[in-house]
Amino acid sequence: MSRSPAAVLAVAVSAAVLAAASGATAQDGAAARPTIRDLGRAPGILSPGPLNAITDVAGVKVGQVTLRSGDSIRTGVTAIVPHGGSLFRDKVPAGLSVANGFGKLAGATQIRELGEIETPIVLTNTLSVARGIDGVLDWTLKQPGHEDVRSVNAVVGETNDGGLNDIRARVVTAADVVRAIETATTGPVEQGAVGAGTGTIAFGFKGGIGTSSRKLPDSLGGFTVGVLVQSNYGGVLSIDGAPVGVRLGRYYLREEVENERADGSIMIVVATDAPLLDRNLERLANRAFAGLARTGAAFSNGSGDYAIAFSTAEGVRRTPERRAGQAMVADWPNDRMSPLFVAVAEATEEAILNSLLKAQTTTSVIDGKPVTVEALDIEAVKA
């Protein structure tokens, strides 16, 4: 369903009026909620970067478009841009790992075949993947120097936000995707019920977008690993090994386990400035699932669990000159990969917890029935 400029303006004005009347916006609510570090918890042993975000990896940008309107539109777009140059010209090496393939990740086979990414990575809802591809194509084809481009591998991931969003309305447009890419910035990343995480649910609580990073000591290379997640899956929520989901009475197999649904999905995007080629980037993506497991994920039959890792290091970029013939490129050795594995597991775990903690309670109307998904109880996490 396309939206005219007038309709978009009407939605924006209505949202502004409602926000003024209530004295707060959804983003204000997220800002008031803490991250896991704000609660005195620091998953793992490594230190985060200054922003504790995927944008701690130099050059990486994130843009988000949040769509909230009426009683039932709760969705959006999140775009991750690996570097500020020409991505199609200077492709980045990448690796893909799939823990459970119940998903619709566009561009996956070419990542696995060629080991590279040539577009921004876009996240949205399941029925908007096609619109996501359209938006990535629109943005890529209009870039200077791309007048003769005839093939583009758009990378678009998804989770199903139909529990809080009228997903069949398909309100995401190609223009929304272009806007997310064009407004992407370095710096702090908004977390919680924003962008592609506006309507997601995790462990029965409000999920969303979360991010975190780890900086290795200079003796281990000094590299940064950043992670961004779109959380929308189930299981038994665990924080620092404590079964918080059991304590709060929400978990997979409850009352057989009380019909709590474990299916869902998660998209994990990993960025690093370590000079890794696609093989070791796939290994890095594999280890992101260690962080997912620590949160109590069920890895259920109906869950699409994907991790994409890319390197921004200039020494490994797939430039036209390097693609034209034999080239010498940097390659971090296998024997020194383990600290990076620790970093990605820790950052993934923390990003997921932040996606839950920063998300606020969200209401909607689905199939004519009111729905409320509560935010994770902060006091229960403190206990």
JSON list of N, CA and C in Angstrom, two decimals, residues 305-372:
[
{"chain": "A", "resi": 305, "resn": "ASP", "atom": "N", "xyz": [17.04, -17.48, 12.17]},
{"chain": "A", "resi": 305, "resn": "ASP", "atom": "CA", "xyz": [18.16, -16.95, 12.96]},
{"chain": "A", "resi": 305, "resn": "ASP", "atom": "C", "xyz": [19.36, -16.75, 12.03]},
{"chain": "A", "resi": 306, "resn": "TYR", "atom": "N", "xyz": [19.65, -15.49, 11.71]},
{"chain": "A", "resi": 306, "resn": "TYR", "atom": "CA", "xyz": [20.68, -15.16, 10.73]},
{"chain": "A", "resi": 306, "resn": "TYR", "atom": "C", "xyz": [21.70, -14.19, 11.31]},
{"chain": "A", "resi": 307, "resn": "ALA", "atom": "N", "xyz": [22.96, -14.39, 10.94]},
{"chain": "A", "resi": 307, "resn": "ALA", "atom": "CA", "xyz": [24.03, -13.46, 11.31]},
{"chain": "A", "resi": 307, "resn": "ALA", "atom": "C", "xyz": [24.86, -13.14, 10.07]},
{"chain": "A", "resi": 308, "resn": "ILE", "atom": "N", "xyz": [25.03, -11.86, 9.80]},
{"chain": "A", "resi": 308, "resn": "ILE", "atom": "CA", "xyz": [25.87, -11.39, 8.70]},
{"chain": "A", "resi": 308, "resn": "ILE", "atom": "C", "xyz": [27.02, -10.59, 9.30]},
{"chain": "A", "resi": 309, "resn": "ALA", "atom": "N", "xyz": [28.25, -10.93, 8.91]},
{"chain": "A", "resi": 309, "resn": "ALA", "atom": "CA", "xyz": [29.42, -10.20, 9.39]},
{"chain": "A", "resi": 309, "resn": "ALA", "atom": "C", "xyz": [30.19, -9.62, 8.22]},
{"chain": "A", "resi": 310, "resn": "PHE", "atom": "N", "xyz": [30.66, -8.39, 8.37]},
{"chain": "A", "resi": 310, "resn": "PHE", "atom": "CA", "xyz": [31.46, -7.77, 7.32]},
{"chain": "A", "resi": 310, "resn": "PHE", "atom": "C", "xyz": [32.63, -7.01, 7.93]},
{"chain": "A", "resi": 311, "resn": "SER", "atom": "N", "xyz": [33.67, -6.82, 7.12]},
{"chain": "A", "resi": 311, "resn": "SER", "atom": "CA", "xyz": [34.85, -6.06, 7.55]},
{"chain": "A", "resi": 311, "resn": "SER", "atom": "C", "xyz": [34.93, -4.75, 6.78]},
{"chain": "A", "resi": 312, "resn": "THR", "atom": "N", "xyz": [35.23, -3.69, 7.52]},
{"chain": "A", "resi": 312, "resn": "THR", "atom": "CA", "xyz": [35.39, -2.37, 6.90]},
{"chain": "A", "resi": 312, "resn": "THR", "atom": "C", "xyz": [36.85, -2.05, 6.58]},
{"chain": "A", "resi": 313, "resn": "ALA", "atom": "N", "xyz": [37.77, -2.94, 6.94]},
{"chain": "A", "resi": 313, "resn": "ALA", "atom": "CA", "xyz": [39.20, -2.66, 6.74]},
{"chain": "A", "resi": 313, "resn": "ALA", "atom": "C", "xyz": [39.49, -2.39, 5.27]},
{"chain": "A", "resi": 314, "resn": "GLU", "atom": "N", "xyz": [40.16, -1.29, 4.99]},
{"chain": "A", "resi": 314, "resn": "GLU", "atom": "CA", "xyz": [40.43, -0.93, 3.60]},
{"chain": "A", "resi": 314, "resn": "GLU", "atom": "C", "xyz": [41.34, -1.95, 2.92]},
{"chain": "A", "resi": 315, "resn": "GLY", "atom": "N", "xyz": [42.17, -2.62, 3.70]},
{"chain": "A", "resi": 315, "resn": "GLY", "atom": "CA", "xyz": [43.09, -3.59, 3.12]},
{"chain": "A", "resi": 315, "resn": "GLY", "atom": "C", "xyz": [42.44, -4.83, 2.56]},
{"chain": "A", "resi": 316, "resn": "VAL", "atom": "N", "xyz": [41.15, -5.05, 2.88]},
{"chain": "A", "resi": 316, "resn": "VAL", "atom": "CA", "xyz": [40.46, -6.24, 2.36]},
{"chain": "A", "resi": 316, "resn": "VAL", "atom": "C", "xyz": [39.27, -5.89, 1.47]},
{"chain": "A", "resi": 317, "resn": "ARG", "atom": "N", "xyz": [39.04, -4.61, 1.22]},
{"chain": "A", "resi": 317, "resn": "ARG", "atom": "CA", "xyz": [37.90, -4.24, 0.37]},
{"chain": "A", "resi": 317, "resn": "ARG", "atom": "C", "xyz": [38.09, -4.77, -1.04]},
{"chain": "A", "resi": 318, "resn": "ARG", "atom": "N", "xyz": [36.98, -5.12, -1.67]},
{"chain": "A", "resi": 318, "resn": "ARG", "atom": "CA", "xyz": [37.02, -5.66, -3.04]},
{"chain": "A", "resi": 318, "resn": "ARG", "atom": "C", "xyz": [36.89, -4.50, -4.02]},
{"chain": "A", "resi": 319, "resn": "THR", "atom": "N", "xyz": [37.98, -3.78, -4.21]},
{"chain": "A", "resi": 319, "resn": "THR", "atom": "CA", "xyz": [37.98, -2.62, -5.10]},
{"chain": "A", "resi": 319, "resn": "THR", "atom": "C", "xyz": [38.03, -3.08, -6.56]},
{"chain": "A", "resi": 320, "resn": "PRO", "atom": "N", "xyz": [37.69, -2.19, -7.51]},
{"chain": "A", "resi": 320, "resn": "PRO", "atom": "CA", "xyz": [37.77, -2.57, -8.93]},
{"chain": "A", "resi": 320, "resn": "PRO", "atom": "C", "xyz": [39.16, -3.06, -9.31]},
{"chain": "A", "resi": 321, "resn": "GLU", "atom": "N", "xyz": [40.19, -2.42, -8.77]},
{"chain": "A", "resi": 321, "resn": "GLU", "atom": "CA", "xyz": [41.56, -2.81, -9.11]},
{"chain": "A", "resi": 321, "resn": "GLU", "atom": "C", "xyz": [41.87, -4.22, -8.61]},
{"chain": "A", "resi": 322, "resn": "ARG", "atom": "N", "xyz": [41.43, -4.53, -7.40]},
{"chain": "A", "resi": 322, "resn": "ARG", "atom": "CA", "xyz": [41.68, -5.87, -6.86]},
{"chain": "A", "resi": 322, "resn": "ARG", "atom": "C", "xyz": [40.85, -6.92, -7.57]},
{"chain": "A", "resi": 323, "resn": "ARG", "atom": "N", "xyz": [39.66, -6.54, -8.01]},
{"chain": "A", "resi": 323, "resn": "ARG", "atom": "CA", "xyz": [38.81, -7.51, -8.70]},
{"chain": "A", "resi": 323, "resn": "ARG", "atom": "C", "xyz": [39.26, -7.74, -10.14]},
{"chain": "A", "resi": 324, "resn": "ALA", "atom": "N", "xyz": [40.12, -6.87, -10.65]},
{"chain": "A", "resi": 324, "resn": "ALA", "atom": "CA", "xyz": [40.55, -6.97, -12.05]},
{"chain": "A", "resi": 324, "resn": "ALA", "atom": "C", "xyz": [41.61, -8.04, -12.27]},
{"chain": "A", "resi": 325, "resn": "GLY", "atom": "N", "xyz": [42.25, -8.50, -11.21]},
{"chain": "A", "resi": 325, "resn": "GLY", "atom": "CA", "xyz": [43.30, -9.50, -11.38]},
{"chain": "A", "resi": 325, "resn": "GLY", "atom": "C", "xyz": [43.79, -9.98, -10.04]},
{"chain": "A", "resi": 326, "resn": "GLN", "atom": "N", "xyz": [44.92, -10.66, -10.04]},
{"chain": "A", "resi": 326, "resn": "GLN", "atom": "CA", "xyz": [45.47, -11.16, -8.79]},
{"chain": "A", "resi": 326, "resn": "GLN", "atom": "C", "xyz": [45.88, -9.98, -7.91]},
{"chain": "A", "resi": 327, "resn": "ALA", "atom": "N", "xyz": [45.53, -10.07, -6.62]},
{"chain": "A", "resi": 327, "resn": "ALA", "atom": "CA", "xyz": [45.81, -8.95, -5.72]},
{"chain": "A", "resi": 327, "resn": "ALA", "atom": "C", "xyz": [46.31, -9.45, -4.39]},
{"chain": "A", "resi": 328, "resn": "MET", "atom": "N", "xyz": [47.13, -8.64, -3.75]},
{"chain": "A", "resi": 328, "resn": "MET", "atom": "CA", "xyz": [47.60, -8.92, -2.40]},
{"chain": "A", "resi": 328, "resn": "MET", "atom": "C", "xyz": [46.68, -8.22, -1.41]},
{"chain": "A", "resi": 329, "resn": "VAL", "atom": "N", "xyz": [46.13, -8.97, -0.47]},
{"chain": "A", "resi": 329, "resn": "VAL", "atom": "CA", "xyz": [45.25, -8.38, 0.53]},
{"chain": "A", "resi": 329, "resn": "VAL", "atom": "C", "xyz": [45.68, -8.82, 1.92]},
{"chain": "A", "resi": 330, "resn": "ALA", "atom": "N", "xyz": [45.30, -8.01, 2.91]},
{"chain": "A", "resi": 330, "resn": "ALA", "atom": "CA", "xyz": [45.58, -8.36, 4.31]},
{"chain": "A", "resi": 330, "resn": "ALA", "atom": "C", "xyz": [44.69, -9.52, 4.73]},
{"chain": "A", "resi": 331, "resn": "ASP", "atom": "N", "xyz": [45.16, -10.31, 5.68]},
{"chain": "A", "resi": 331, "resn": "ASP", "atom": "CA", "xyz": [44.35, -11.42, 6.18]},
{"chain": "A", "resi": 331, "resn": "ASP", "atom": "C", "xyz": [44.79, -11.75, 7.59]},
{"chain": "A", "resi": 332, "resn": "TRP", "atom": "N", "xyz": [43.94, -11.45, 8.57]},
{"chain": "A", "resi": 332, "resn": "TRP", "atom": "CA", "xyz": [44.25, -11.74, 9.96]},
{"chain": "A", "resi": 332, "resn": "TRP", "atom": "C", "xyz": [44.34, -13.26, 10.15]},
{"chain": "A", "resi": 333, "resn": "PRO", "atom": "N", "xyz": [45.36, -13.76, 10.85]},
{"chain": "A", "resi": 333, "resn": "PRO", "atom": "CA", "xyz": [45.57, -15.21, 10.92]},
{"chain": "A", "resi": 333, "resn": "PRO", "atom": "C", "xyz": [44.55, -15.94, 11.79]},
{"chain": "A", "resi": 334, "resn": "ASN", "atom": "N", "xyz": [44.31, -17.19, 11.43]},
{"chain": "A", "resi": 334, "resn": "ASN", "atom": "CA", "xyz": [43.37, -18.02, 12.19]},
{"chain": "A", "resi": 334, "resn": "ASN", "atom": "C", "xyz": [43.73, -18.10, 13.67]},
{"chain": "A", "resi": 335, "resn": "ASP", "atom": "N", "xyz": [45.02, -18.23, 13.95]},
{"chain": "A", "resi": 335, "resn": "ASP", "atom": "CA", "xyz": [45.46, -18.43, 15.33]},
{"chain": "A", "resi": 335, "resn": "ASP", "atom": "C", "xyz": [45.18, -17.23, 16.23]},
{"chain": "A", "resi": 336, "resn": "ARG", "atom": "N", "xyz": [44.80, -16.09, 15.63]},
{"chain": "A", "resi": 336, "resn": "ARG", "atom": "CA", "xyz": [44.52, -14.91, 16.44]},
{"chain": "A", "resi": 336, "resn": "ARG", "atom": "C", "xyz": [43.04, -14.50, 16.37]},
{"chain": "A", "resi": 337, "resn": "MET", "atom": "N", "xyz": [42.19, -15.43, 15.95]},
{"chain": "A", "resi": 337, "resn": "MET", "atom": "CA", "xyz": [40.77, -15.14, 15.82]},
{"chain": "A", "resi": 337, "resn": "MET", "atom": "C", "xyz": [40.00, -15.25, 17.14]},
{"chain": "A", "resi": 338, "resn": "SER", "atom": "N", "xyz": [40.48, -16.03, 18.08]},
{"chain": "A", "resi": 338, "resn": "SER", "atom": "CA", "xyz": [39.69, -16.32, 19.28]},
{"chain": "A", "resi": 338, "resn": "SER", "atom": "C", "xyz": [39.23, -15.07, 20.04]},
{"chain": "A", "resi": 339, "resn": "PRO", "atom": "N", "xyz": [40.08, -14.05, 20.23]},
{"chain": "A", "resi": 339, "resn": "PRO", "atom": "CA", "xyz": [39.57, -12.85, 20.92]},
{"chain": "A", "resi": 339, "resn": "PRO", "atom": "C", "xyz": [38.41, -12.19, 20.18]},
{"chain": "A", "resi": 340, "resn": "LEU", "atom": "N", "xyz": [38.43, -12.23, 18.85]},
{"chain": "A", "resi": 340, "resn": "LEU", "atom": "CA", "xyz": [37.31, -11.68, 18.08]},
{"chain": "A", "resi": 340, "resn": "LEU", "atom": "C", "xyz": [36.05, -12.50, 18.30]},
{"chain": "A", "resi": 341, "resn": "PHE", "atom": "N", "xyz": [36.21, -13.82, 18.45]},
{"chain": "A", "resi": 341, "resn": "PHE", "atom": "CA", "xyz": [35.06, -14.67, 18.74]},
{"chain": "A", "resi": 341, "resn": "PHE", "atom": "C", "xyz": [34.43, -14.31, 20.08]},
{"chain": "A", "resi": 342, "resn": "VAL", "atom": "N", "xyz": [35.28, -14.08, 21.08]},
{"chain": "A", "resi": 342, "resn": "VAL", "atom": "CA", "xyz": [34.77, -13.66, 22.39]},
{"chain": "A", "resi": 342, "resn": "VAL", "atom": "C", "xyz": [34.03, -12.33, 22.26]},
{"chain": "A", "resi": 343, "resn": "ALA", "atom": "N", "xyz": [34.62, -11.41, 21.51]},
{"chain": "A", "resi": 343, "resn": "ALA", "atom": "CA", "xyz": [34.03, -10.08, 21.36]},
{"chain": "A", "resi": 343, "resn": "ALA", "atom": "C", "xyz": [32.64, -10.13, 20.73]},
{"chain": "A", "resi": 344, "resn": "VAL", "atom": "N", "xyz": [32.48, -10.93, 19.68]},
{"chain": "A", "resi": 344, "resn": "VAL", "atom": "CA", "xyz": [31.18, -10.95, 18.99]},
{"chain": "A", "resi": 344, "resn": "VAL", "atom": "C", "xyz": [30.12, -11.63, 19.84]},
{"chain": "A", "resi": 345, "resn": "ALA", "atom": "N", "xyz": [30.50, -12.65, 20.60]},
{"chain": "A", "resi": 345, "resn": "ALA", "atom": "CA", "xyz": [29.52, -13.31, 21.47]},
{"chain": "A", "resi": 345, "resn": "ALA", "atom": "C", "xyz": [29.04, -12.35, 22.56]},
{"chain": "A", "resi": 346, "resn": "GLU", "atom": "N", "xyz": [29.98, -11.63, 23.17]},
{"chain": "A", "resi": 346, "resn": "GLU", "atom": "CA", "xyz": [29.61, -10.68, 24.22]},
{"chain": "A", "resi": 346, "resn": "GLU", "atom": "C", "xyz": [28.75, -9.54, 23.68]},
{"chain": "A", "resi": 347, "resn": "ALA", "atom": "N", "xyz": [29.15, -8.98, 22.54]},
{"chain": "A", "resi": 347, "resn": "ALA", "atom": "CA", "xyz": [28.41, -7.85, 21.98]},
{"chain": "A", "resi": 347, "resn": "ALA", "atom": "C", "xyz": [27.02, -8.26, 21.52]},
{"chain": "A", "resi": 348, "resn": "THR", "atom": "N", "xyz": [26.88, -9.47, 21.00]},
{"chain": "A", "resi": 348, "resn": "THR", "atom": "CA", "xyz": [25.56, -9.95, 20.59]},
{"chain": "A", "resi": 348, "resn": "THR", "atom": "C", "xyz": [24.64, -10.10, 21.79]},
{"chain": "A", "resi": 349, "resn": "GLU", "atom": "N", "xyz": [25.15, -10.73, 22.84]},
{"chain": "A", "resi": 349, "resn": "GLU", "atom": "CA", "xyz": [24.35, -10.89, 24.05]},
{"chain": "A", "resi": 349, "resn": "GLU", "atom": "C", "xyz": [23.88, -9.54, 24.58]},
{"chain": "A", "resi": 350, "resn": "GLU", "atom": "N", "xyz": [24.79, -8.58, 24.67]},
{"chain": "A", "resi": 350, "resn": "GLU", "atom": "CA", "xyz": [24.43, -7.27, 25.22]},
{"chain": "A", "resi": 350, "resn": "GLU", "atom": "C", "xyz": [23.48, -6.52, 24.30]},
{"chain": "A", "resi": 351, "resn": "ALA", "atom": "N", "xyz": [23.68, -6.63, 22.99]},
{"chain": "A", "resi": 351, "resn": "ALA", "atom": "CA", "xyz": [22.78, -5.95, 22.05]},
{"chain": "A", "resi": 351, "resn": "ALA", "atom": "C", "xyz": [21.35, -6.46, 22.20]},
{"chain": "A", "resi": 352, "resn": "ILE", "atom": "N", "xyz": [21.20, -7.77, 22.39]},
{"chain": "A", "resi": 352, "resn": "ILE", "atom": "CA", "xyz": [19.86, -8.34, 22.56]},
{"chain": "A", "resi": 352, "resn": "ILE", "atom": "C", "xyz": [19.23, -7.83, 23.85]},
{"chain": "A", "resi": 353, "resn": "LEU", "atom": "N", "xyz": [19.98, -7.83, 24.93]},
{"chain": "A", "resi": 353, "resn": "LEU", "atom": "CA", "xyz": [19.43, -7.35, 26.20]},
{"chain": "A", "resi": 353, "resn": "LEU", "atom": "C", "xyz": [19.06, -5.87, 26.10]},
{"chain": "A", "resi": 354, "resn": "ASN", "atom": "N", "xyz": [19.86, -5.09, 25.40]},
{"chain": "A", "resi": 354, "resn": "ASN", "atom": "CA", "xyz": [19.53, -3.68, 25.21]},
{"chain": "A", "resi": 354, "resn": "ASN", "atom": "C", "xyz": [18.26, -3.51, 24.38]},
{"chain": "A", "resi": 355, "resn": "SER", "atom": "N", "xyz": [18.06, -4.39, 23.39]},
{"chain": "A", "resi": 355, "resn": "SER", "atom": "CA", "xyz": [16.85, -4.28, 22.56]},
{"chain": "A", "resi": 355, "resn": "SER", "atom": "C", "xyz": [15.60, -4.48, 23.40]},
{"chain": "A", "resi": 356, "resn": "LEU", "atom": "N", "xyz": [15.68, -5.33, 24.41]},
{"chain": "A", "resi": 356, "resn": "LEU", "atom": "CA", "xyz": [14.55, -5.58, 25.30]},
{"chain": "A", "resi": 356, "resn": "LEU", "atom": "C", "xyz": [14.39, -4.46, 26.32]},
{"chain": "A", "resi": 357, "resn": "LEU", "atom": "N", "xyz": [15.48, -4.06, 26.93]},
{"chain": "A", "resi": 357, "resn": "LEU", "atom": "CA", "xyz": [15.40, -3.06, 28.00]},
{"chain": "A", "resi": 357, "resn": "LEU", "atom": "C", "xyz": [15.01, -1.68, 27.49]},
{"chain": "A", "resi": 358, "resn": "LYS", "atom": "N", "xyz": [15.44, -1.32, 26.29]},
{"chain": "A", "resi": 358, "resn": "LYS", "atom": "CA", "xyz": [15.13, 0.00, 25.75]},
{"chain": "A", "resi": 358, "resn": "LYS", "atom": "C", "xyz": [13.73, 0.09, 25.14]},
{"chain": "A", "resi": 359, "resn": "ALA", "atom": "N", "xyz": [13.13, -1.07, 24.85]},
{"chain": "A", "resi": 359, "resn": "ALA", "atom": "CA", "xyz": [11.79, -1.06, 24.23]},
{"chain": "A", "resi": 359, "resn": "ALA", "atom": "C", "xyz": [10.73, -0.76, 25.27]},
{"chain": "A", "resi": 360, "resn": "GLN", "atom": "N", "xyz": [9.74, 0.03, 24.88]},
{"chain": "A", "resi": 360, "resn": "GLN", "atom": "CA", "xyz": [8.66, 0.38, 25.78]},
{"chain": "A", "resi": 360, "resn": "GLN", "atom": "C", "xyz": [7.40, -0.43, 25.46]},
{"chain": "A", "resi": 361, "resn": "THR", "atom": "N", "xyz": [6.51, -0.54, 26.43]},
{"chain": "A", "resi": 361, "resn": "THR", "atom": "CA", "xyz": [5.24, -1.23, 26.23]},
{"chain": "A", "resi": 361, "resn": "THR", "atom": "C", "xyz": [4.53, -0.67, 25.00]},
{"chain": "A", "resi": 362, "resn": "THR", "atom": "N", "xyz": [4.03, -1.57, 24.16]},
{"chain": "A", "resi": 362, "resn": "THR", "atom": "CA", "xyz": [3.42, -1.18, 22.89]},
{"chain": "A", "resi": 362, "resn": "THR", "atom": "C", "xyz": [2.03, -1.79, 22.77]},
{"chain": "A", "resi": 363, "resn": "THR", "atom": "N", "xyz": [1.08, -0.97, 22.34]},
{"chain": "A", "resi": 363, "resn": "THR", "atom": "CA", "xyz": [-0.29, -1.45, 22.12]},
{"chain": "A", "resi": 363, "resn": "THR", "atom": "C", "xyz": [-0.62, -1.39, 20.64]},
{"chain": "A", "resi": 364, "resn": "SER", "atom": "N", "xyz": [-1.58, -2.22, 20.24]},
{"chain": "A", "resi": 364, "resn": "SER", "atom": "CA", "xyz": [-2.01, -2.25, 18.85]},
{"chain": "A", "resi": 364, "resn": "SER", "atom": "C", "xyz": [-3.38, -2.91, 18.79]},
{"chain": "A", "resi": 365, "resn": "VAL", "atom": "N", "xyz": [-3.93, -2.96, 17.59]},
{"chain": "A", "resi": 365, "resn": "VAL", "atom": "CA", "xyz": [-5.17, -3.69, 17.34]},
{"chain": "A", "resi": 365, "resn": "VAL", "atom": "C", "xyz": [-4.91, -4.60, 16.15]},
{"chain": "A", "resi": 366, "resn": "ILE", "atom": "N", "xyz": [-4.97, -5.91, 16.38]},
{"chain": "A", "resi": 366, "resn": "ILE", "atom": "CA", "xyz": [-4.70, -6.89, 15.34]},
{"chain": "A", "resi": 366, "resn": "ILE", "atom": "C", "xyz": [-5.92, -7.78, 15.15]},
{"chain": "A", "resi": 367, "resn": "ASP", "atom": "N", "xyz": [-6.39, -7.86, 13.92]},
{"chain": "A", "resi": 367, "resn": "ASP", "atom": "CA", "xyz": [-7.60, -8.64, 13.60]},
{"chain": "A", "resi": 367, "resn": "ASP", "atom": "C", "xyz": [-8.78, -8.21, 14.47]},
{"chain": "A", "resi": 368, "resn": "GLY", "atom": "N", "xyz": [-8.86, -6.91, 14.72]},
{"chain": "A", "resi": 368, "resn": "GLY", "atom": "CA", "xyz": [-9.98, -6.37, 15.48]},
{"chain": "A", "resi": 368, "resn": "GLY", "atom": "C", "xyz": [-9.86, -6.52, 16.98]},
{"chain": "A", "resi": 369, "resn": "LYS", "atom": "N", "xyz": [-8.77, -7.08, 17.46]},
{"chain": "A", "resi": 369, "resn": "LYS", "atom": "CA", "xyz": [-8.60, -7.31, 18.90]},
{"chain": "A", "resi": 369, "resn": "LYS", "atom": "C", "xyz": [-7.46, -6.46, 19.44]},
{"chain": "A", "resi": 370, "resn": "PRO", "atom": "N", "xyz": [-7.68, -5.80, 20.58]},
{"chain": "A", "resi": 370, "resn": "PRO", "atom": "CA", "xyz": [-6.60, -5.01, 21.18]},
{"chain": "A", "resi": 370, "resn": "PRO", "atom": "C", "xyz": [-5.47, -5.91, 21.68]},
{"chain": "A", "resi": 371, "resn": "VAL", "atom": "N", "xyz": [-4.25, -5.47, 21.46]},
{"chain": "A", "resi": 371, "resn": "VAL", "atom": "CA", "xyz": [-3.07, -6.24, 21.87]},
{"chain": "A", "resi": 371, "resn": "VAL", "atom": "C", "xyz": [-2.13, -5.31, 22.63]},
{"chain": "A", "resi": 372, "resn": "THR", "atom": "N", "xyz": [-1.62, -5.79, 23.74]},
{"chain": "A", "resi": 372, "resn": "THR", "atom": "CA", "xyz": [-0.60, -5.06, 24.49]},
{"chain": "A", "resi": 372, "resn": "THR", "atom": "C", "xyz": [0.57, -5.99, 24.77]}
]
